[in-house]
mmCIF file of C-alpha atoms in Angstrom:
data_model
loop_
_atom_site.group_PDB
_atom_site.id
_atom_site.type_symbol
_atom_site.label_atom_id
_atom_site.label_comp_id
_atom_site.label_asym_id
_atom_site.label_seq_id
_atom_site.Cartn_x
_atom_site.Cartn_y
_atom_site.Cartn_z
ATOM 1 C CA UNK A 18 -44.379 18.518 -23.041
ATOM 2 C CA UNK A 19 -45.859 21.269 -25.426
ATOM 3 C CA UNK A 20 -42.745 24.841 -24.426
ATOM 4 C CA UNK A 21 -44.516 28.537 -26.403
ATOM 5 C CA UNK A 22 -41.459 31.626 -26.450
ATOM 6 C CA UNK A 23 -43.939 34.853 -24.945
ATOM 7 C CA UNK A 24 -42.661 36.307 -27.802
ATOM 8 C CA UNK A 25 -44.587 33.804 -30.507
ATOM 9 C CA UNK A 26 -47.176 34.584 -28.578
ATOM 10 C CA UNK A 27 -50.100 37.224 -30.476
ATOM 11 C CA UNK A 28 -51.976 38.941 -27.444
ATOM 12 C CA UNK A 29 -55.627 40.568 -28.816
ATOM 13 C CA UNK A 30 -55.226 43.562 -26.192
ATOM 14 C CA UNK A 31 -51.608 45.001 -24.901
ATOM 15 C CA UNK A 32 -53.435 45.985 -21.652
ATOM 16 C CA UNK A 33 -54.536 42.475 -19.442
ATOM 17 C CA UNK A 34 -57.693 41.817 -19.119
ATOM 18 C CA UNK A 35 -57.721 40.984 -15.233
ATOM 19 C CA UNK A 36 -55.735 40.601 -13.198
ATOM 20 C CA UNK A 37 -56.074 38.733 -9.186
ATOM 21 C CA UNK A 38 -53.125 36.887 -6.747
ATOM 22 C CA UNK A 39 -50.387 37.070 -8.356
ATOM 23 C CA UNK A 40 -51.133 36.738 -11.335
ATOM 24 C CA UNK A 41 -52.108 39.065 -14.731
ATOM 25 C CA UNK A 42 -54.816 37.203 -17.905
ATOM 26 C CA UNK A 43 -54.405 37.848 -21.508
ATOM 27 C CA UNK A 44 -56.078 36.988 -24.105
ATOM 28 C CA UNK A 45 -53.877 35.565 -26.647
ATOM 29 C CA UNK A 46 -53.413 33.122 -30.295
ATOM 30 C CA UNK A 47 -51.003 30.605 -30.581
ATOM 31 C CA UNK A 48 -50.565 28.591 -33.466
ATOM 32 C CA UNK A 49 -53.807 29.336 -34.547
ATOM 33 C CA UNK A 50 -55.632 28.452 -31.341
ATOM 34 C CA UNK A 51 -57.252 31.015 -28.882
ATOM 35 C CA UNK A 52 -55.907 30.658 -25.180
ATOM 36 C CA UNK A 53 -55.861 32.580 -21.715
ATOM 37 C CA UNK A 54 -51.973 33.788 -21.321
ATOM 38 C CA UNK A 55 -51.860 33.563 -17.351
ATOM 39 C CA UNK A 56 -48.802 35.160 -16.520
ATOM 40 C CA UNK A 57 -47.009 35.343 -12.935
ATOM 41 C CA UNK A 58 -46.078 38.337 -11.829
ATOM 42 C CA UNK A 59 -42.282 37.784 -9.972
ATOM 43 C CA UNK A 60 -43.238 36.853 -7.043
ATOM 44 C CA UNK A 61 -45.533 34.118 -8.187
ATOM 45 C CA UNK A 62 -42.702 33.392 -10.888
ATOM 46 C CA UNK A 63 -39.880 32.034 -7.979
ATOM 47 C CA UNK A 64 -41.793 30.215 -6.166
ATOM 48 C CA UNK A 65 -44.210 27.344 -8.696
ATOM 49 C CA UNK A 66 -42.361 24.100 -9.224
ATOM 50 C CA UNK A 67 -42.276 24.062 -12.777
ATOM 51 C CA UNK A 68 -41.240 20.315 -12.473
ATOM 52 C CA UNK A 69 -44.513 20.336 -10.701
ATOM 53 C CA UNK A 70 -46.398 22.066 -13.502
ATOM 54 C CA UNK A 71 -44.405 19.324 -15.993
ATOM 55 C CA UNK A 72 -46.301 16.722 -14.380
ATOM 56 C CA UNK A 73 -49.759 17.702 -14.412
ATOM 57 C CA UNK A 74 -50.207 18.605 -18.030
ATOM 58 C CA UNK A 75 -48.728 15.578 -18.381
ATOM 59 C CA UNK A 76 -51.407 13.463 -16.391
ATOM 60 C CA UNK A 77 -54.040 15.426 -18.547
ATOM 61 C CA UNK A 78 -52.584 14.468 -21.661
ATOM 62 C CA UNK A 79 -52.312 10.804 -20.028
ATOM 63 C CA UNK A 80 -55.743 10.704 -19.074
ATOM 64 C CA UNK A 81 -58.500 8.087 -20.887
ATOM 65 C CA UNK A 82 -60.259 10.114 -23.776
ATOM 66 C CA UNK A 83 -63.099 9.975 -22.390
ATOM 67 C CA UNK A 84 -62.116 11.097 -18.865
ATOM 68 C CA UNK A 85 -59.805 13.812 -20.931
ATOM 69 C CA UNK A 86 -63.018 15.092 -21.809
ATOM 70 C CA UNK A 87 -65.308 15.677 -18.751
ATOM 71 C CA UNK A 88 -61.902 16.927 -17.284
ATOM 72 C CA UNK A 89 -62.136 19.671 -20.083
ATOM 73 C CA UNK A 90 -65.456 20.417 -19.309
ATOM 74 C CA UNK A 91 -65.142 21.212 -16.237
ATOM 75 C CA UNK A 92 -61.750 22.861 -15.771
ATOM 76 C CA UNK A 93 -59.443 25.366 -17.195
ATOM 77 C CA UNK A 94 -56.929 22.663 -16.830
ATOM 78 C CA UNK A 95 -53.123 24.368 -17.380
ATOM 79 C CA UNK A 96 -51.864 23.121 -21.384
ATOM 80 C CA UNK A 97 -48.840 24.875 -22.515
ATOM 81 C CA UNK A 98 -45.198 26.463 -20.107
ATOM 82 C CA UNK A 99 -44.614 29.769 -21.461
ATOM 83 C CA UNK A 100 -41.604 30.570 -21.399
ATOM 84 C CA UNK A 101 -38.943 33.753 -22.387
ATOM 85 C CA UNK A 102 -35.083 32.690 -22.315
ATOM 86 C CA UNK A 103 -34.572 30.131 -20.027
ATOM 87 C CA UNK A 104 -37.511 31.675 -17.386
ATOM 88 C CA UNK A 105 -40.660 30.234 -17.163
ATOM 89 C CA UNK A 106 -42.764 33.522 -17.475
ATOM 90 C CA UNK A 107 -46.603 31.656 -16.996
ATOM 91 C CA UNK A 108 -48.395 29.001 -18.554
ATOM 92 C CA UNK A 109 -51.988 28.946 -21.362
ATOM 93 C CA UNK A 110 -55.428 27.733 -20.320
ATOM 94 C CA UNK A 111 -58.033 27.132 -22.897
ATOM 95 C CA UNK A 112 -60.984 29.711 -22.852
ATOM 96 C CA UNK A 113 -64.538 29.296 -21.165
ATOM 97 C CA UNK A 114 -67.187 28.712 -23.187
ATOM 98 C CA UNK A 115 -69.339 31.815 -23.789
ATOM 99 C CA UNK A 116 -72.143 29.592 -22.252
ATOM 100 C CA UNK A 117 -69.941 31.208 -19.131
ATOM 101 C CA UNK A 118 -70.045 34.840 -20.437
ATOM 102 C CA UNK A 119 -72.410 37.419 -18.820
ATOM 103 C CA UNK A 120 -73.036 38.717 -22.811
ATOM 104 C CA UNK A 121 -72.219 35.983 -25.587
ATOM 105 C CA UNK A 122 -68.978 37.199 -28.037
ATOM 106 C CA UNK A 123 -67.485 39.575 -24.719
ATOM 107 C CA UNK A 124 -65.286 36.799 -23.004
ATOM 108 C CA UNK A 125 -64.420 39.673 -20.672
ATOM 109 C CA UNK A 126 -66.706 39.458 -18.360
ATOM 110 C CA UNK A 127 -67.227 35.806 -16.901
ATOM 111 C CA UNK A 128 -70.462 34.517 -14.559
ATOM 112 C CA UNK A 129 -68.736 33.358 -11.715
ATOM 113 C CA UNK A 130 -69.895 31.740 -7.574
ATOM 114 C CA UNK A 131 -69.874 35.648 -6.503
ATOM 115 C CA UNK A 132 -71.825 37.383 -8.874
ATOM 116 C CA UNK A 133 -74.973 35.095 -7.856
ATOM 117 C CA UNK A 134 -74.554 36.221 -4.269
ATOM 118 C CA UNK A 135 -77.219 39.257 -3.578
ATOM 119 C CA UNK A 136 -75.644 42.488 -1.888
ATOM 120 C CA UNK A 137 -78.066 45.043 -2.310
ATOM 121 C CA UNK A 138 -79.982 45.959 1.036
ATOM 122 C CA UNK A 139 -82.970 47.546 -0.492
ATOM 123 C CA UNK A 140 -83.708 43.857 -2.430
ATOM 124 C CA UNK A 141 -87.292 42.500 -0.934
ATOM 125 C CA UNK A 142 -86.837 39.542 0.745
ATOM 126 C CA UNK A 143 -89.092 37.692 -2.057
ATOM 127 C CA UNK A 144 -86.300 38.765 -3.896
ATOM 128 C CA UNK A 145 -83.986 37.063 -2.218
ATOM 129 C CA UNK A 146 -85.856 33.744 -2.147
ATOM 130 C CA UNK A 147 -86.482 33.355 -6.105
ATOM 131 C CA UNK A 148 -82.493 33.865 -6.253
ATOM 132 C CA UNK A 149 -81.939 30.436 -3.980
ATOM 133 C CA UNK A 150 -82.373 28.115 -5.904
ATOM 134 C CA UNK A 151 -80.083 28.937 -8.390
ATOM 135 C CA UNK A 152 -76.985 29.722 -5.536
ATOM 136 C CA UNK A 153 -77.894 25.843 -4.217
ATOM 137 C CA UNK A 154 -77.830 24.202 -8.172
ATOM 138 C CA UNK A 155 -74.764 25.802 -8.997
ATOM 139 C CA UNK A 156 -73.345 24.547 -5.816
ATOM 140 C CA UNK A 157 -74.789 21.535 -6.466
ATOM 141 C CA UNK A 158 -73.266 21.232 -9.612
ATOM 142 C CA UNK A 159 -69.684 22.595 -7.889
ATOM 143 C CA UNK A 160 -70.018 19.168 -5.389
ATOM 144 C CA UNK A 161 -70.151 17.044 -7.757
ATOM 145 C CA UNK A 162 -66.928 18.205 -9.818
ATOM 146 C CA UNK A 163 -65.426 18.191 -7.174
ATOM 147 C CA UNK A 164 -66.246 14.835 -5.425
ATOM 148 C CA UNK A 165 -65.327 13.725 -8.970
ATOM 149 C CA UNK A 166 -61.685 15.581 -8.573
ATOM 150 C CA UNK A 167 -61.823 13.617 -5.114
ATOM 151 C CA UNK A 168 -61.957 10.392 -7.368
ATOM 152 C CA UNK A 169 -58.590 11.453 -8.918
ATOM 153 C CA UNK A 170 -56.749 12.444 -6.119
ATOM 154 C CA UNK A 171 -56.683 15.877 -7.642
ATOM 155 C CA UNK A 172 -57.774 18.284 -4.438
ATOM 156 C CA UNK A 173 -58.948 21.635 -6.021
ATOM 157 C CA UNK A 174 -57.223 23.703 -2.316
ATOM 158 C CA UNK A 175 -58.227 27.359 -3.536
ATOM 159 C CA UNK A 176 -62.220 26.974 -3.732
ATOM 160 C CA UNK A 177 -63.647 29.949 -3.627
ATOM 161 C CA UNK A 178 -66.794 31.498 -5.212
ATOM 162 C CA UNK A 179 -64.268 34.024 -7.507
ATOM 163 C CA UNK A 180 -63.123 30.473 -8.648
ATOM 164 C CA UNK A 181 -66.495 28.670 -9.493
ATOM 165 C CA UNK A 182 -67.765 29.854 -13.538
ATOM 166 C CA UNK A 183 -71.783 29.744 -13.870
ATOM 167 C CA UNK A 184 -73.977 29.585 -17.172
ATOM 168 C CA UNK A 185 -77.424 30.169 -17.241
ATOM 169 C CA UNK A 186 -79.982 28.881 -15.223
ATOM 170 C CA UNK A 187 -77.216 26.851 -12.767
ATOM 171 C CA UNK A 188 -76.669 24.086 -14.828
ATOM 172 C CA UNK A 189 -72.748 22.924 -15.429
ATOM 173 C CA UNK A 190 -69.725 25.057 -13.555
ATOM 174 C CA UNK A 191 -66.138 25.631 -14.867
ATOM 175 C CA UNK A 192 -63.176 25.789 -12.431
ATOM 176 C CA UNK A 193 -60.052 28.319 -12.872
ATOM 177 C CA UNK A 194 -57.098 28.534 -11.216
ATOM 178 C CA UNK A 195 -56.244 25.154 -11.644
ATOM 179 C CA UNK A 196 -52.873 25.711 -11.528
ATOM 180 C CA UNK A 197 -53.169 25.516 -7.776
ATOM 181 C CA UNK A 198 -54.448 22.349 -7.476
ATOM 182 C CA UNK A 199 -52.793 19.793 -5.314
ATOM 183 C CA UNK A 200 -52.361 16.062 -5.669
ATOM 184 C CA UNK A 201 -49.816 12.980 -5.764
ATOM 185 C CA UNK A 202 -49.809 12.272 -9.502
ATOM 186 C CA UNK A 203 -48.115 15.706 -9.890
ATOM 187 C CA UNK A 204 -45.662 15.449 -6.573
ATOM 188 C CA UNK A 205 -48.124 18.772 -4.619
ATOM 189 C CA UNK A 206 -48.606 21.819 -4.906
ATOM 190 C CA UNK A 207 -47.452 23.658 -8.345
ATOM 191 C CA UNK A 208 -48.316 27.355 -7.009
ATOM 192 C CA UNK A 209 -49.778 28.001 -3.800
ATOM 193 C CA UNK A 210 -53.676 29.930 -3.710
ATOM 194 C CA UNK A 211 -53.840 33.016 -2.892
ATOM 195 C CA UNK A 212 -57.862 32.953 -1.123
ATOM 196 C CA UNK A 213 -59.450 35.788 0.476
ATOM 197 C CA UNK A 214 -58.986 35.797 3.957
ATOM 198 C CA UNK A 215 -62.243 35.387 4.621
ATOM 199 C CA UNK A 216 -61.897 31.969 3.349
ATOM 200 C CA UNK A 217 -58.275 31.090 4.383
ATOM 201 C CA UNK A 218 -59.217 32.801 7.696
ATOM 202 C CA UNK A 219 -61.894 30.667 8.397
ATOM 203 C CA UNK A 220 -61.381 27.216 7.256
ATOM 204 C CA UNK A 221 -57.995 26.238 7.852
ATOM 205 C CA UNK A 222 -56.035 22.937 7.578
ATOM 206 C CA UNK A 223 -53.726 21.222 4.633
ATOM 207 C CA UNK A 224 -55.493 20.739 1.519
ATOM 208 C CA UNK A 225 -57.080 17.120 1.948
ATOM 209 C CA UNK A 226 -60.492 16.342 0.943
ATOM 210 C CA UNK A 227 -62.929 17.510 3.443
ATOM 211 C CA UNK A 228 -60.593 21.167 3.432
ATOM 212 C CA UNK A 229 -61.785 21.689 0.121
ATOM 213 C CA UNK A 230 -65.343 20.583 0.681
ATOM 214 C CA UNK A 231 -65.486 23.001 4.407
ATOM 215 C CA UNK A 232 -64.638 26.055 2.106
ATOM 216 C CA UNK A 233 -67.249 24.913 0.181
ATOM 217 C CA UNK A 234 -69.619 24.849 3.286
ATOM 218 C CA UNK A 235 -68.339 28.452 3.929
ATOM 219 C CA UNK A 236 -69.275 29.848 0.768
ATOM 220 C CA UNK A 237 -72.458 28.781 0.802
ATOM 221 C CA UNK A 238 -72.766 30.885 3.982
ATOM 222 C CA UNK A 239 -71.731 33.480 2.189
ATOM 223 C CA UNK A 240 -73.189 33.514 -1.128
ATOM 224 C CA UNK A 241 -77.452 32.817 1.135
ATOM 225 C CA UNK A 242 -76.423 35.784 3.491
ATOM 226 C CA UNK A 243 -76.399 39.451 2.427
ATOM 227 C CA UNK A 244 -75.900 40.549 5.840
ATOM 228 C CA UNK A 245 -73.101 38.148 6.405
ATOM 229 C CA UNK A 246 -69.557 38.957 7.848
ATOM 230 C CA UNK A 247 -67.068 36.150 7.954
ATOM 231 C CA UNK A 248 -67.027 36.443 11.889
ATOM 232 C CA UNK A 249 -67.651 32.402 12.351
ATOM 233 C CA UNK A 250 -71.235 30.978 12.582
ATOM 234 C CA UNK A 251 -73.345 32.230 15.500
ATOM 235 C CA UNK A 252 -76.747 31.825 16.699
ATOM 236 C CA UNK A 253 -77.999 34.534 13.916
ATOM 237 C CA UNK A 254 -76.535 33.154 10.708
ATOM 238 C CA UNK A 255 -77.721 29.834 11.735
ATOM 239 C CA UNK A 256 -81.623 31.305 12.240
ATOM 240 C CA UNK A 257 -81.006 32.588 8.937
ATOM 241 C CA UNK A 258 -79.595 29.875 6.957
ATOM 242 C CA UNK A 259 -82.960 27.881 8.157
ATOM 243 C CA UNK A 260 -84.916 30.203 5.790
ATOM 244 C CA UNK A 261 -83.616 28.208 2.987
ATOM 245 C CA UNK A 262 -82.197 25.330 4.749
ATOM 246 C CA UNK A 263 -83.290 22.090 6.608
ATOM 247 C CA UNK A 264 -82.064 22.604 10.322
ATOM 248 C CA UNK A 265 -79.903 19.463 10.172
ATOM 249 C CA UNK A 266 -78.217 20.617 6.573
ATOM 250 C CA UNK A 267 -77.681 23.414 8.149
ATOM 251 C CA UNK A 268 -75.974 22.820 11.687
ATOM 252 C CA UNK A 269 -73.339 19.758 9.442
ATOM 253 C CA UNK A 270 -72.330 22.236 7.053
ATOM 254 C CA UNK A 271 -71.044 24.559 10.326
ATOM 255 C CA UNK A 272 -69.464 21.451 12.119
ATOM 256 C CA UNK A 273 -67.434 21.216 8.685
ATOM 257 C CA UNK A 274 -66.665 24.361 8.759
ATOM 258 C CA UNK A 275 -64.918 23.427 11.911
ATOM 259 C CA UNK A 276 -63.273 20.218 10.239
ATOM 260 C CA UNK A 277 -65.875 18.623 12.843
ATOM 261 C CA UNK A 278 -67.072 15.744 10.738
ATOM 262 C CA UNK A 279 -65.736 12.395 9.578
ATOM 263 C CA UNK A 280 -65.174 12.659 6.116
ATOM 264 C CA UNK A 281 -67.084 9.193 5.380
ATOM 265 C CA UNK A 282 -69.975 11.401 6.848
ATOM 266 C CA UNK A 283 -69.215 14.355 5.156
ATOM 267 C CA UNK A 284 -68.701 12.888 1.637
ATOM 268 C CA UNK A 285 -72.203 10.827 1.791
ATOM 269 C CA UNK A 286 -74.092 14.297 3.011
ATOM 270 C CA UNK A 287 -72.019 16.531 -0.034
ATOM 271 C CA UNK A 288 -73.023 13.957 -2.027
ATOM 272 C CA UNK A 289 -77.183 13.657 -1.200
ATOM 273 C CA UNK A 290 -76.950 17.177 -0.888
ATOM 274 C CA UNK A 291 -75.873 18.118 -4.684
ATOM 275 C CA UNK A 292 -78.343 16.046 -5.778
ATOM 276 C CA UNK A 293 -80.804 17.371 -4.322
ATOM 277 C CA UNK A 294 -79.959 21.022 -4.423
ATOM 278 C CA UNK A 295 -79.906 20.111 -8.586
ATOM 279 C CA UNK A 296 -83.028 19.276 -9.039
ATOM 280 C CA UNK A 297 -84.216 22.447 -6.081
ATOM 281 C CA UNK A 298 -82.745 24.038 -8.440
ATOM 282 C CA UNK A 299 -84.604 23.188 -11.679
ATOM 283 C CA UNK A 300 -88.301 23.100 -9.577
ATOM 284 C CA UNK A 301 -87.855 26.278 -8.311
ATOM 285 C CA UNK A 302 -88.526 24.983 -4.522
ATOM 286 C CA UNK A 303 -86.777 25.268 -0.885
ATOM 287 C CA UNK A 304 -87.356 22.404 1.197
ATOM 288 C CA UNK A 305 -86.982 23.925 5.304
ATOM 289 C CA UNK A 306 -88.005 22.196 8.637
ATOM 290 C CA UNK A 307 -91.554 24.114 7.993
ATOM 291 C CA UNK A 308 -92.167 22.632 4.902
ATOM 292 C CA UNK A 309 -92.090 23.015 1.245
ATOM 293 C CA UNK A 310 -92.851 25.989 -0.540
ATOM 294 C CA UNK A 311 -92.161 27.339 -4.585
ATOM 295 C CA UNK A 312 -90.492 30.953 -5.165
ATOM 296 C CA UNK A 313 -89.591 31.021 -8.425
ATOM 297 C CA UNK A 314 -90.677 29.962 -12.364
ATOM 298 C CA UNK A 315 -88.755 28.134 -13.520
ATOM 299 C CA UNK A 316 -87.347 28.768 -17.263
ATOM 300 C CA UNK A 317 -89.050 25.421 -19.692
ATOM 301 C CA UNK A 318 -85.399 26.492 -21.304
ATOM 302 C CA UNK A 319 -84.036 25.726 -18.480
ATOM 303 C CA UNK A 320 -85.962 22.868 -17.737
ATOM 304 C CA UNK A 321 -85.918 20.975 -20.770
ATOM 305 C CA UNK A 322 -81.416 21.641 -20.637
ATOM 306 C CA UNK A 323 -81.135 19.310 -17.541
ATOM 307 C CA UNK A 324 -83.359 16.683 -17.920
ATOM 308 C CA UNK A 325 -80.750 14.152 -19.202
ATOM 309 C CA UNK A 326 -78.284 14.655 -16.862
ATOM 310 C CA UNK A 327 -78.665 12.162 -13.852
ATOM 311 C CA UNK A 328 -79.962 11.861 -10.679
ATOM 312 C CA UNK A 329 -78.119 11.482 -7.942
ATOM 313 C CA UNK A 330 -81.623 10.499 -5.625
ATOM 314 C CA UNK A 331 -85.960 10.415 -6.520
ATOM 315 C CA UNK A 332 -87.135 13.039 -9.167
ATOM 316 C CA UNK A 333 -88.985 15.725 -6.909
ATOM 317 C CA UNK A 334 -91.306 16.015 -10.322
ATOM 318 C CA UNK A 335 -93.344 19.134 -11.518
ATOM 319 C CA UNK A 336 -95.749 20.770 -10.911
ATOM 320 C CA UNK A 337 -99.199 19.670 -12.201
ATOM 321 C CA UNK A 338 -100.358 20.929 -15.332
ATOM 322 C CA UNK A 339 -103.195 23.408 -13.214
ATOM 323 C CA UNK A 340 -106.827 21.956 -15.708
ATOM 324 C CA UNK A 341 -108.216 24.577 -16.927
ATOM 325 C CA UNK A 342 -111.640 25.295 -14.853
ATOM 326 C CA UNK A 343 -115.378 23.786 -16.125
ATOM 327 C CA UNK A 344 -117.886 25.980 -16.382
ATOM 328 C CA UNK A 345 -120.198 27.779 -14.365
ATOM 329 C CA UNK A 346 -123.592 25.998 -14.469
ATOM 330 C CA UNK A 347 -124.687 28.489 -11.583
ATOM 331 C CA UNK A 348 -123.742 31.846 -13.904
ATOM 332 C CA UNK A 349 -124.704 29.970 -16.746
ATOM 333 C CA UNK A 350 -129.297 29.333 -15.074
ATOM 334 C CA UNK A 351 -128.908 32.890 -13.865
ATOM 335 C CA UNK A 352 -128.345 34.814 -17.180
ATOM 336 C CA UNK A 353 -130.548 31.367 -18.916
ATOM 337 C CA UNK A 354 -133.339 31.621 -17.342
ATOM 338 C CA UNK A 355 -134.369 35.351 -17.326
ATOM 339 C CA UNK A 356 -133.933 34.465 -21.333
ATOM 340 C CA UNK A 357 -136.154 32.037 -21.375
ATOM 341 C CA UNK A 358 -139.278 33.005 -19.701
ATOM 342 C CA UNK A 359 -139.363 36.520 -21.708
ATOM 343 C CA UNK A 360 -139.300 33.852 -24.844
ATOM 344 C CA UNK A 361 -142.317 31.841 -23.808
ATOM 345 C CA UNK A 362 -144.116 35.431 -22.619
ATOM 346 C CA UNK A 363 -143.302 36.459 -26.351
ATOM 347 C CA UNK A 364 -144.802 33.562 -27.820
ATOM 348 C CA UNK A 365 -147.980 33.656 -25.579
ATOM 349 C CA UNK A 366 -148.517 36.992 -26.383
ATOM 350 C CA UNK A 367 -148.011 36.508 -30.793
ATOM 351 C CA UNK A 368 -150.405 33.317 -29.903
ATOM 352 C CA UNK A 369 -152.995 35.607 -29.151
ATOM 353 C CA UNK A 370 -153.223 34.986 -24.917
ATOM 354 C CA UNK A 371 -153.852 31.121 -25.944
ATOM 355 C CA UNK A 372 -151.999 28.679 -23.452
#
């Protein structure tokens, strides 16, 4: 187990880069490597299970190489425990890759799922529609990462838009605040989650795979509807969602939020929807009960980046390249015939009028 003393850290800036929940985030260097230092506030330090945190860090170290690489590619996993004297102060986690920042090189501003939500009331409806495939693609990748963690007996626990970073084009996601995850591998919870009331007040229950995905279902409503108040799913909300999703999908999402879906059925639904939403994000298409409609143009670079990823269901295919129209012979004739008549008349005159 690796520990660091707080006095060994080299701070990039004396002020925290971010403050939220029960911790402050600093950019630091330790042994010539960059980390984010998540310094717990006193009220959180008092309840952190240090032994569980140690086992959590050890679990990652003991993963097989390919599994550890997959984990590191999608989660800001705790790496080092920071102490001051004999007491816990916080943890060091790796910084998210540059692709998850809103501006290259500016590590203060990450792009999260919450940033994909359109809040402006004056945004035109077609602009909202064009935005939806990106949101669905990001949610699809989030589902795949969460289900992969579930397959390793890890429950995310603190599922909320702010904890899911998204790259440009929504081709990858990266989970943060991983110290709130729960697993039998480290004996339960390390620290309590700090999910906002608009999630915890609606989705209830002890940490479990179904509760994780129920919270993600709730986030789906929150992200897609600008006028959505976190009061529950009523007829207006369900009707508005059918502009972007099929009625059967909206119904199952609604049932899942209330934990009224059996876990096997829920798992099958999410595995199918994840691949489907990622495919729609690539093609810029929405599928509803009214059929399919193209709502945005896919950037070629993004299309090339995602081609190598496995597809969870049959690919919908790309739109065929339009064939350039052929010559309009009617229009050609309308110009050519008068010209030919003039030429014939001129020849006739030049020949002295002889036929």
